[in-house]
Coordinates of C-alpha atoms and ligand atoms in Angstrom, one line a residue:
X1 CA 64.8 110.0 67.5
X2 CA 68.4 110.5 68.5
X3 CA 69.0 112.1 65.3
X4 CA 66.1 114.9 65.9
X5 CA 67.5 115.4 69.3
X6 CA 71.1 115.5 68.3
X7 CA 70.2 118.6 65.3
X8 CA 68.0 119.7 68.1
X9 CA 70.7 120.0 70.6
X10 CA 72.4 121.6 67.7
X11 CA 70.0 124.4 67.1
X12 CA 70.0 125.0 70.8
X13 CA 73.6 125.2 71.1
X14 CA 74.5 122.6 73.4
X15 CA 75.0 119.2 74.5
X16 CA 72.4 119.5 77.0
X17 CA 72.6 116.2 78.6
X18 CA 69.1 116.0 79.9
X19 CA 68.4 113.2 82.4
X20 CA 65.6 112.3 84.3
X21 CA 66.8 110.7 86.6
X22 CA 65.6 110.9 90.5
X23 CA 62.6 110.3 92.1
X24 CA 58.8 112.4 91.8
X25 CA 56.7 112.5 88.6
X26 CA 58.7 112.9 84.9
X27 CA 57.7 116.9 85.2
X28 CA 59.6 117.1 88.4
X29 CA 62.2 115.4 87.0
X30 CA 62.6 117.5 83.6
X31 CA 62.2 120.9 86.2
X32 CA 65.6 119.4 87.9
X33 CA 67.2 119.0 84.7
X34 CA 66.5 122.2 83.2
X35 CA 67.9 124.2 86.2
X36 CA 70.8 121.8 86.3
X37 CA 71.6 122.8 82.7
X38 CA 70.6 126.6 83.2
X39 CA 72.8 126.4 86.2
X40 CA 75.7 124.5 85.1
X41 CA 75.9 126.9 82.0
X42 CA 74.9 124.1 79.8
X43 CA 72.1 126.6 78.9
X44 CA 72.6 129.9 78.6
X45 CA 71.2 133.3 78.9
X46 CA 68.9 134.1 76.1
X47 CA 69.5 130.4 74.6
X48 CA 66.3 129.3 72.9
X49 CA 64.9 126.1 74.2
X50 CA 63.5 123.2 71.9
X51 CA 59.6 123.3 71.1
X52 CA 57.3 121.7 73.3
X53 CA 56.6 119.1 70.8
X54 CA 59.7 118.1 69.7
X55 CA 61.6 118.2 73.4
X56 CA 59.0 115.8 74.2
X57 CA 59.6 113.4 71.4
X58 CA 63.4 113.4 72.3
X59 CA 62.4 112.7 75.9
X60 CA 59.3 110.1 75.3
X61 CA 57.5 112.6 77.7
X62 CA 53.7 114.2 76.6
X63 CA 53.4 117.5 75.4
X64 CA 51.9 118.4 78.1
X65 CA 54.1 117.9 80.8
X66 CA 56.8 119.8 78.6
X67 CA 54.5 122.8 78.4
X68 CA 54.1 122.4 82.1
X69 CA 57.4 122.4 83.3
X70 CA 58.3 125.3 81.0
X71 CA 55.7 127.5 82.5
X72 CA 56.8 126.5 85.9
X73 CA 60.0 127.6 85.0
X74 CA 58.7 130.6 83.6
X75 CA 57.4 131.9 86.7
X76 CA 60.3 130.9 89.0
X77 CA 62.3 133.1 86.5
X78 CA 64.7 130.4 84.8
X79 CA 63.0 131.5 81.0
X80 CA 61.1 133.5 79.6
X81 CA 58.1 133.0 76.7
X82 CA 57.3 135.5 75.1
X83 CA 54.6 135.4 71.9
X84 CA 56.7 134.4 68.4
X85 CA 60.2 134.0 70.1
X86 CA 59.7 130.8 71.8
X87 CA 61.1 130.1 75.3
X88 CA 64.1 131.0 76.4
X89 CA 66.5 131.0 79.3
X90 CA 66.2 133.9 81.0
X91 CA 68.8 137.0 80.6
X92 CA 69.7 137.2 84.1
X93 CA 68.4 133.3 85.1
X94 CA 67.8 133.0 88.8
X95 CA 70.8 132.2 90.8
X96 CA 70.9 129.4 92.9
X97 CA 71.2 131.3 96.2
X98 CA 67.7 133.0 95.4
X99 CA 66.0 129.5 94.1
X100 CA 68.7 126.8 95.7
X101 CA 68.7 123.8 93.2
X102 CA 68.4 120.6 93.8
X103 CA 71.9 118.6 93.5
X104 CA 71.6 117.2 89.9
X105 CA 71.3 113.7 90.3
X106 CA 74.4 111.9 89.7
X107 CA 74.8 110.7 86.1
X108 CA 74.7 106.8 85.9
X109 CA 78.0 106.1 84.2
X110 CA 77.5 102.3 82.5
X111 CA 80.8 102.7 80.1
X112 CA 83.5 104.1 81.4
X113 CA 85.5 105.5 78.3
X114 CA 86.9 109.0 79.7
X115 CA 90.6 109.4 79.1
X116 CA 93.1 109.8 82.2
X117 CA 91.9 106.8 83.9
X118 CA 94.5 103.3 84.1
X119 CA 92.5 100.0 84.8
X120 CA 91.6 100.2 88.3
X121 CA 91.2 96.8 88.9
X122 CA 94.9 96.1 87.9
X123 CA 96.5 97.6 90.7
X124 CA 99.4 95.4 92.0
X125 CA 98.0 95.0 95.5
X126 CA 99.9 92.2 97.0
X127 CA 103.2 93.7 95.2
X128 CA 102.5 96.8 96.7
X129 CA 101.9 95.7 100.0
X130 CA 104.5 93.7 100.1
X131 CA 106.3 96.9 99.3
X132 CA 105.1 98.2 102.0
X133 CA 106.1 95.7 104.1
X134 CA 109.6 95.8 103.6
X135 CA 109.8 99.6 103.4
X136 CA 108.4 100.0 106.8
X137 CA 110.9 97.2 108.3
X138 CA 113.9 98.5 107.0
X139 CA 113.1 102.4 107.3
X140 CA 115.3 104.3 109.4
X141 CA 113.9 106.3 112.6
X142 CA 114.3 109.7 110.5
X143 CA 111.5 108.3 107.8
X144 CA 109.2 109.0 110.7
X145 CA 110.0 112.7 112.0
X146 CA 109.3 115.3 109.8
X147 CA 109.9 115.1 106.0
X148 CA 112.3 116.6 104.1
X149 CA 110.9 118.7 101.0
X150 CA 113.5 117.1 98.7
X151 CA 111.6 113.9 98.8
X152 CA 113.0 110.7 100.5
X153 CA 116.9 109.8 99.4
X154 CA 115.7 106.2 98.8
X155 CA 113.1 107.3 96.6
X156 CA 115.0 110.1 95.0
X157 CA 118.1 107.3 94.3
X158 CA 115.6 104.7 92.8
X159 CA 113.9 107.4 90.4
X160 CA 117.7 108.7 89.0
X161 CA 118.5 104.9 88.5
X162 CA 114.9 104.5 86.5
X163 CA 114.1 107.3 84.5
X164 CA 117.8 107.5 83.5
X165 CA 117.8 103.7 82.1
X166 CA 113.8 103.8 81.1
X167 CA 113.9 107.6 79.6
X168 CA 116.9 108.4 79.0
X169 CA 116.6 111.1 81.6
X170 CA 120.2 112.6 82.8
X171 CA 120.5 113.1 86.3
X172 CA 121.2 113.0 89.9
X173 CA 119.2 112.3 92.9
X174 CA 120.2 116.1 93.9
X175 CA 117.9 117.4 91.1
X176 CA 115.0 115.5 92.2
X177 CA 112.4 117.1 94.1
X178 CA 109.9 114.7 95.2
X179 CA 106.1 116.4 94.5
X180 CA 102.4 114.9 94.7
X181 CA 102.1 114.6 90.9
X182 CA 102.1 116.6 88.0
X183 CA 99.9 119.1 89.2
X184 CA 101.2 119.8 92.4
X185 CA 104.6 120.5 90.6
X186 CA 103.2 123.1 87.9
X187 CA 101.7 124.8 91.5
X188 CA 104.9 125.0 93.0
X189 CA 106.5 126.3 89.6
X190 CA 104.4 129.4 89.0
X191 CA 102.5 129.4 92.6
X192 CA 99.0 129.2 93.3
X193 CA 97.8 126.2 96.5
X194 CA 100.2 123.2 97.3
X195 CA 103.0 125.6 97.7
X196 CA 104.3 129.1 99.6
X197 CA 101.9 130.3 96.7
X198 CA 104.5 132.3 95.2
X199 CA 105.7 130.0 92.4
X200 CA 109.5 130.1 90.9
X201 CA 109.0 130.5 87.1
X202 CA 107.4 134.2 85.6
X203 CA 106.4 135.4 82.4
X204 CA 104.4 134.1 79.4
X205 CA 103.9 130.7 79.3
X206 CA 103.2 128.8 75.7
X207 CA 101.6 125.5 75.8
X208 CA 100.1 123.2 73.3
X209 CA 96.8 124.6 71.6
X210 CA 94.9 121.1 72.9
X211 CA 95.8 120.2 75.9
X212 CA 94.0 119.3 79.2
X213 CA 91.4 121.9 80.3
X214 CA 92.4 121.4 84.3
X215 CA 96.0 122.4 84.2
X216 CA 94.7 125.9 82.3
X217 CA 92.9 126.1 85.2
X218 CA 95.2 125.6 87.1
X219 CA 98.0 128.0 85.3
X220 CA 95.0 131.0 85.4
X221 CA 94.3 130.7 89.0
X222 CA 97.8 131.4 89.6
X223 CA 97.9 134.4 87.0
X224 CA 99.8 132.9 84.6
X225 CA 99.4 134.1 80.5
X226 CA 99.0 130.7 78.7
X227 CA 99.7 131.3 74.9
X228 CA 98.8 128.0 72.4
X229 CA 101.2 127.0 70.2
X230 CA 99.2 124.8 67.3
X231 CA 99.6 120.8 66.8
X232 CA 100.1 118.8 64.3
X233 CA 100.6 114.9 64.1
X234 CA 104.2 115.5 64.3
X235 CA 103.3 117.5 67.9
X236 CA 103.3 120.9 68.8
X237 CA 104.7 123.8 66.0
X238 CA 108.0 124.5 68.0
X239 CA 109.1 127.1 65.2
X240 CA 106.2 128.9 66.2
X241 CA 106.9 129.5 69.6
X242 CA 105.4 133.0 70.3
X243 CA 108.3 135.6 70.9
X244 CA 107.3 136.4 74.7
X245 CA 107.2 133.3 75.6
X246 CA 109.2 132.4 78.6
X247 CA 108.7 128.9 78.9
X248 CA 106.7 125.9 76.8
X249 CA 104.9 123.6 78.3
X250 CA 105.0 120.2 76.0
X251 CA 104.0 116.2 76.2
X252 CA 107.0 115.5 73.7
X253 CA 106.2 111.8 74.6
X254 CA 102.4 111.3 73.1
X255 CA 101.3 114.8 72.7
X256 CA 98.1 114.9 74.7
X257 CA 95.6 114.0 73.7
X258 CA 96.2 114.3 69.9
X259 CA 98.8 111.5 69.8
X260 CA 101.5 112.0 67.9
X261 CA 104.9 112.1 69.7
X262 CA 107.4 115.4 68.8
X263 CA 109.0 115.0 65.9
X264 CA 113.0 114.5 66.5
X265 CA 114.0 118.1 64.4
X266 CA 111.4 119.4 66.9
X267 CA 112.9 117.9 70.1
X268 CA 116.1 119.8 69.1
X269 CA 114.2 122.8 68.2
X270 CA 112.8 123.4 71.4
X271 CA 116.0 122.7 73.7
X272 CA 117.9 125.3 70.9
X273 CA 115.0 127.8 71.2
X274 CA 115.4 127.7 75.2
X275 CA 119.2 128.2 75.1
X276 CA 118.8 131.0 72.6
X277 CA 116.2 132.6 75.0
X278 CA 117.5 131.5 78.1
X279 CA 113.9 129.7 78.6
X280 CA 112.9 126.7 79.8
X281 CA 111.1 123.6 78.4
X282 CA 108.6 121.6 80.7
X283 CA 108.5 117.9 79.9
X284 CA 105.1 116.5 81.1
X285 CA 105.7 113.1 80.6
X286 CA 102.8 111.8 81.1
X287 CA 102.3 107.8 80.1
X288 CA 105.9 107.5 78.4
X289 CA 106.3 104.4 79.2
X290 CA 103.4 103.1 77.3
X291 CA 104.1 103.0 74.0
X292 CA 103.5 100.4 71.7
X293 CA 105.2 100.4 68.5
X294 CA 108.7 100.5 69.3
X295 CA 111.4 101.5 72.1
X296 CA 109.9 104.5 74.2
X297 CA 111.1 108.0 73.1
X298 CA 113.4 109.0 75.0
X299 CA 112.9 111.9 77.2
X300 CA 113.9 115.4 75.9
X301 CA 115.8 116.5 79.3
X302 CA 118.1 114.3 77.9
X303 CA 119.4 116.6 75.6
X304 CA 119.9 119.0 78.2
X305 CA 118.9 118.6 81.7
X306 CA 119.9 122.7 82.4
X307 CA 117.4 123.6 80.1
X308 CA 114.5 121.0 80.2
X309 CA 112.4 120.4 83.4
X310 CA 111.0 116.7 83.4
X311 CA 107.8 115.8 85.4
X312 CA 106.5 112.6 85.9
X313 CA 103.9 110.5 88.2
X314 CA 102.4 107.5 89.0
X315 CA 99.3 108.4 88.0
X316 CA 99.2 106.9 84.5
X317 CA 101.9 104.1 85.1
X318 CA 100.1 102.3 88.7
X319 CA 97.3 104.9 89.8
X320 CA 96.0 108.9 90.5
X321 CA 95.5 107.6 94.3
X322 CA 98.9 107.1 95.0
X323 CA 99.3 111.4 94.6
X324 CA 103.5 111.1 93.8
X325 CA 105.3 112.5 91.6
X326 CA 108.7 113.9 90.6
X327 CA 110.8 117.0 89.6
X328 CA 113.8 116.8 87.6
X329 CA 115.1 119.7 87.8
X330 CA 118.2 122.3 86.1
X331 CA 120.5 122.6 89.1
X332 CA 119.8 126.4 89.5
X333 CA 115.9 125.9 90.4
X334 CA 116.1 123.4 93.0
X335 CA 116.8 125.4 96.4
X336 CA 113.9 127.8 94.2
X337 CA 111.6 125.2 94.4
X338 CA 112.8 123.9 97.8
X339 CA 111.8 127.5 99.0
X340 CA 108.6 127.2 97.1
X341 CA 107.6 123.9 98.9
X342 CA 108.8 125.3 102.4
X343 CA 110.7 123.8 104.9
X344 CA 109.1 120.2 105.5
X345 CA 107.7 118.1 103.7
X346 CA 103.7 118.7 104.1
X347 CA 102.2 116.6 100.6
X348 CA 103.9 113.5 99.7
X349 CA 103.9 111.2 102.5
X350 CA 106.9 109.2 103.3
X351 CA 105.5 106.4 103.7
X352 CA 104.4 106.2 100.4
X353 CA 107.7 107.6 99.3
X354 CA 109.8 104.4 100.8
X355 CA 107.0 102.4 99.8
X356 CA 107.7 103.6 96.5
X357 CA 111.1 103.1 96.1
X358 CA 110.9 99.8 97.2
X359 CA 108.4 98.7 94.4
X360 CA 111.3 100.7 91.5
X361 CA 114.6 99.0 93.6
X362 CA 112.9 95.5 93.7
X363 CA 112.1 95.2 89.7
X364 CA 107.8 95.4 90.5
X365 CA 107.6 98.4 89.1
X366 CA 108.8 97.6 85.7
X367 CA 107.0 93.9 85.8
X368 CA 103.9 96.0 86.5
X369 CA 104.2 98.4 83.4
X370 CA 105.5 95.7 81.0
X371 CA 102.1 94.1 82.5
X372 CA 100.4 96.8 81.8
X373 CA 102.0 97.8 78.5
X374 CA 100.9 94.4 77.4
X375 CA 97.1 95.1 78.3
X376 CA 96.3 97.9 77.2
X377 CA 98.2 97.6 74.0
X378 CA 95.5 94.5 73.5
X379 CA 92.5 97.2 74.4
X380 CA 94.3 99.5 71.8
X381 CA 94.3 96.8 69.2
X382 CA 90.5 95.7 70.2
X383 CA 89.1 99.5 69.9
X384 CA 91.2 99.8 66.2
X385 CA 89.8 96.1 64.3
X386 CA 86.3 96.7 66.5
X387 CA 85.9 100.1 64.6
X388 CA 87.6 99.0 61.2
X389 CA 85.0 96.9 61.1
X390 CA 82.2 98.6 62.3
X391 CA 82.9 102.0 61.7
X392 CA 85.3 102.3 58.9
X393 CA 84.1 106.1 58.3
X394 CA 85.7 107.2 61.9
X395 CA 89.6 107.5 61.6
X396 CA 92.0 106.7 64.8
X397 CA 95.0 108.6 65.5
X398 CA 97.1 108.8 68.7
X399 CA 97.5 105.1 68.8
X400 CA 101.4 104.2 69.4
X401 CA 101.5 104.6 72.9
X402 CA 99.4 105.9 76.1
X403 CA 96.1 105.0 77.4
X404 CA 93.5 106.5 74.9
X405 CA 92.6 107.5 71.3
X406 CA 91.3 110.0 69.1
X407 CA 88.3 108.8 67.0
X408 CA 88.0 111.8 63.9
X409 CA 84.3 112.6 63.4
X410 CA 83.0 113.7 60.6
X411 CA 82.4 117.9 60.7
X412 CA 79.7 118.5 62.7
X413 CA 78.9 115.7 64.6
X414 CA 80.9 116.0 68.2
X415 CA 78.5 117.5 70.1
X416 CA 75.5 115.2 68.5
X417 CA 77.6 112.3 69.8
X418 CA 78.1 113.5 73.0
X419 CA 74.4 113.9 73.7
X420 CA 73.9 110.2 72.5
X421 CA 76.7 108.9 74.4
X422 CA 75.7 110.6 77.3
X423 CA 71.9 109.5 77.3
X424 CA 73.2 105.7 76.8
X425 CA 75.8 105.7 79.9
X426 CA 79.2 106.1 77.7
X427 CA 81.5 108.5 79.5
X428 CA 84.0 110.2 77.0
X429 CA 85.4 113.2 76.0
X430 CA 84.7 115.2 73.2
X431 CA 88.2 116.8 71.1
X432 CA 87.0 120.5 71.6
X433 CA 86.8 120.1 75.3
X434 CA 90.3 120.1 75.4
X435 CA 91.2 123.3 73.1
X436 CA 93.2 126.4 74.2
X437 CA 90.3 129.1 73.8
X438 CA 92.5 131.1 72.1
X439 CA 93.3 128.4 69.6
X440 CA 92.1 127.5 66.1
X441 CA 89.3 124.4 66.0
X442 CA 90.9 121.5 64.3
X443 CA 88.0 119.3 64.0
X444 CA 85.4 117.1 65.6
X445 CA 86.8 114.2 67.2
X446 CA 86.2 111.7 70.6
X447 CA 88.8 111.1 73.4
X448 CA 88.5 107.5 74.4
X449 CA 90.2 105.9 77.3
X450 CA 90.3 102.4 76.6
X451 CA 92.0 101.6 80.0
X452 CA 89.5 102.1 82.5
X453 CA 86.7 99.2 82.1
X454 CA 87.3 96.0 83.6
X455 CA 88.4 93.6 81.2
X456 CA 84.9 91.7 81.5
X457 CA 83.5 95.1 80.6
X458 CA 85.2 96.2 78.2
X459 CA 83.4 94.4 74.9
X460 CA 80.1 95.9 75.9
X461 CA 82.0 99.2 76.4
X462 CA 83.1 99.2 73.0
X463 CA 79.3 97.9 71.5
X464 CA 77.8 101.4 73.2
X465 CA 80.3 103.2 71.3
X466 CA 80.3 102.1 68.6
X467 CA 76.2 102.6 69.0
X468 CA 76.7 106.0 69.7
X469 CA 78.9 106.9 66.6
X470 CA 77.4 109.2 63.8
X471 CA 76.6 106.7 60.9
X472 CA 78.9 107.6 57.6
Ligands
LIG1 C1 98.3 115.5 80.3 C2 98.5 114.9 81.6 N1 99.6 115.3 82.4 C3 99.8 114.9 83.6 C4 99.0 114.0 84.2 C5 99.3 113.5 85.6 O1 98.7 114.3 86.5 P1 98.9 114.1 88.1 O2 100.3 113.6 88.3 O3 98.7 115.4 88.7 O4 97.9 113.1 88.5 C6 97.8 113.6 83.5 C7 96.8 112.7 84.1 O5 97.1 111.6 84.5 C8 97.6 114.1 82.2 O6 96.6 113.7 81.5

């Protein structure tokens, strides 16, 4: 039944992701999810919907109550029928200020495999607090008047004494410019919230053709040209940086969320490419301290830290709630960015900062990745025998390091997945979700975060996927 859905979905031209969930009667309940999908773009204009008979077979609903709730939607103006075209959504469907819809009920997540996510459950809490405790006894009456936008000195001297011995990054605690994450720093580099909104990098910016889908967002909201440069397992194509380009945008580390770190020749190649332009390289380095199969790759900056730019965060290494994150920066940009960010600190909290540099200064921080390191290279090496075995056909790539993987579908099959995976509770990503719309398709694939289930959780986790995988 999957199956017919899955080439049904197909025909359709989406991974509809119907779900009945919600109180009232099963017609009520496919209405809901029909205008959820028509108004979520899941469906769209002039999309032709499945058959009556066949919808219901997928749905283990009567024919009947399919009929019924297409007619419904028929006359509130969300498709059309017409005699020997089937139904369809309607050209200009109803928007939801004319016919408000209902909020579509929340989708019950039982497996937890989306990417981006660290294991929850293993944040240090006493070692943080403890932190905490100290910072806030030995923090000087300044840390508690308003911040400066450079970031904390404590905070900025641990990171310089960290990412220089764990990265290979080369600088002083000058060039640091304390931020709330990777985000917040592309924002204050080329403008948009978080910021003065003015931004202190212009011009073309080339990225990597996959890549994730909320930073694009991001880059367009603030008018910036994004051009992708392709991937391939040795990273992104450096000699085919487009000529405009001011600036590339690159995960040298683990290219995300493909896999393969840059290739050495190309780590030069992009630093030479810069000085020959006079451009700049952005280093997102994103989960470089997890990697598995031998010392970390260094950090690019550290060829030359007046060329590169090096971002970095907590997000990956102890958790996206903590909202810090840093800027190494060439000397010339940082009273740029300092103008950018204004003149107090208004995002990072300096609590958090001291707390911060506490955890780095007293050794925590580096027990907790090694900690970490450990676990989920163990989740890594679960996911790779548990498929080996199970579902030899499905390749894995993007395994030495970081905190997901990329399962290689057979042609065809990623969006049929997704609708499976979706109606049995397993949150993932599918490979094209994360493509440059400008770029070339490389293939169907899967995204799986392997850190975010508990570890109780995580064996059934890995059952429902491999349940939901496309048999050879
Ligand atoms: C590719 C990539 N870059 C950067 C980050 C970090 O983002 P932020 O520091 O804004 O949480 C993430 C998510 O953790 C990511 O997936």
């Amino acid at each position: 039944m999957a199956d017919r859905w899955a080439e049904q979905a197909g025909r359709v031209g989406a991974d509809l992701h119907l779900e009945l969930d919600g109180g009232g009667s099963r017609r009520a309940a496919l209405i809901r999810a029909l205008r959820a999908a028509v108004s979520e773009g899941r469906l769209r204009p002039g999309q032709r919907l499945p058959p009556y008979r066949s919808l219901a077979a997928d749905l283990g609903l009567t024919r009947n109550t399919v009929a019924s709730a297409y007619a419904e939607l028929v006359a509130e103006g969300w498709l059309t029928a017409r005699q020997g075209s089937g139904t369809r959504v309607a050209a200009r469907s109803v928007s939801p200020v004319q016919a408000p819809v209902a909020p579509p009920a929340r989708r019950t997540v039982a497996h937890d495999l989306g990417q981006g996510k660290p294991d929850a459950g293993s944040f240090p809490r006493t070692a943080w607090a403890a932190a905490a405790r100290r910072a806030l006894t030995a923090a000087p009456n300044d840390a508690f008047g308003p911040g400066d936008p450079h970031g904390r000195p404590e905070l900025r001297a641990a990171l310089a004494e960290y990412l220089g011995r764990v990265r290979g990054v080369r600088t002083d605690p000058a060039r640091i410019v304390v931020c709330s994450g990777f985000a917040h720093a592309l924002r204050l580099l080329f403008g948009g919230a978080g910021g003065s909104g003015r931004g202190v990098l212009r011009g073309k910016l080339a990225v990597e053709a996959y890549g994730l889908g909320f930073h694009r967002s991001l880059l367009a909201a603030a008018s910036v040209r994004t051009v992708p440069l392709e991937v391939d397992e040795q990273g992104a194509r450096i000699e085919e940086l487009p000529s405009g380009a001011r600036a590339v945008l690159l995960t040298p580390a683990h290219q995300f969320p493909t896999g393969g770190p840059l290739a050495s020749g190309r780590r030069a190649a992009a630093v030479e490419w810069a000085r020959a332009r006079g451009g700049l390289v952005l280093e997102d380095d994103y989960d470089g301290e997890f990697r598995y199969d031998r010392e970390p790759v260094g950090a690019v900056q550290g060829l030359d830290p007046e060329r590169v730019i090096y971002l970095g965060s907590v997000s990956k290494s102890l958790s996206p709630a903590v909202r810090l994150g840093w800027m190494v920066l060439p000397g010339h940009l940082v009273d740029a960015v300092i103008g950018v960010k204004g003149e107090r600190e208004a995002w990072a909290s300096a609590l958090d900062q001291l707390t911060l540099a506490e955890f780095i200064r007293s050794g925590q921080y580096d027990r907790h990745v090694r900690r970490m390191r450990q676990r989920y290279r163990g989740r890594r090496d679960r996911l790779v025998s548990v498929l080996a075995s199970r579902a030899p056909h499905v390749s894995v790539s993007g395994i030495a390091a970081g905190l997901h993987a990329v399962l290689r579908l057979p042609p065809g099959t990623e969006a049929s997945t997704l609708v499976r995976a979706a109606r049995a509770g397993v949150a993932l990503d599918g490979l094209s979700a994360f493509r440059h719309p400008d770029a070339a398709a490389s293939g169907d694939g899967l995204v799986v975060g392997y850190a975010a289930p508990s570890e109780h959780a995580y064996g059934a986790a890995l059952d429902a996927l491999c349940a939901v995988l496309p048999k050879r």
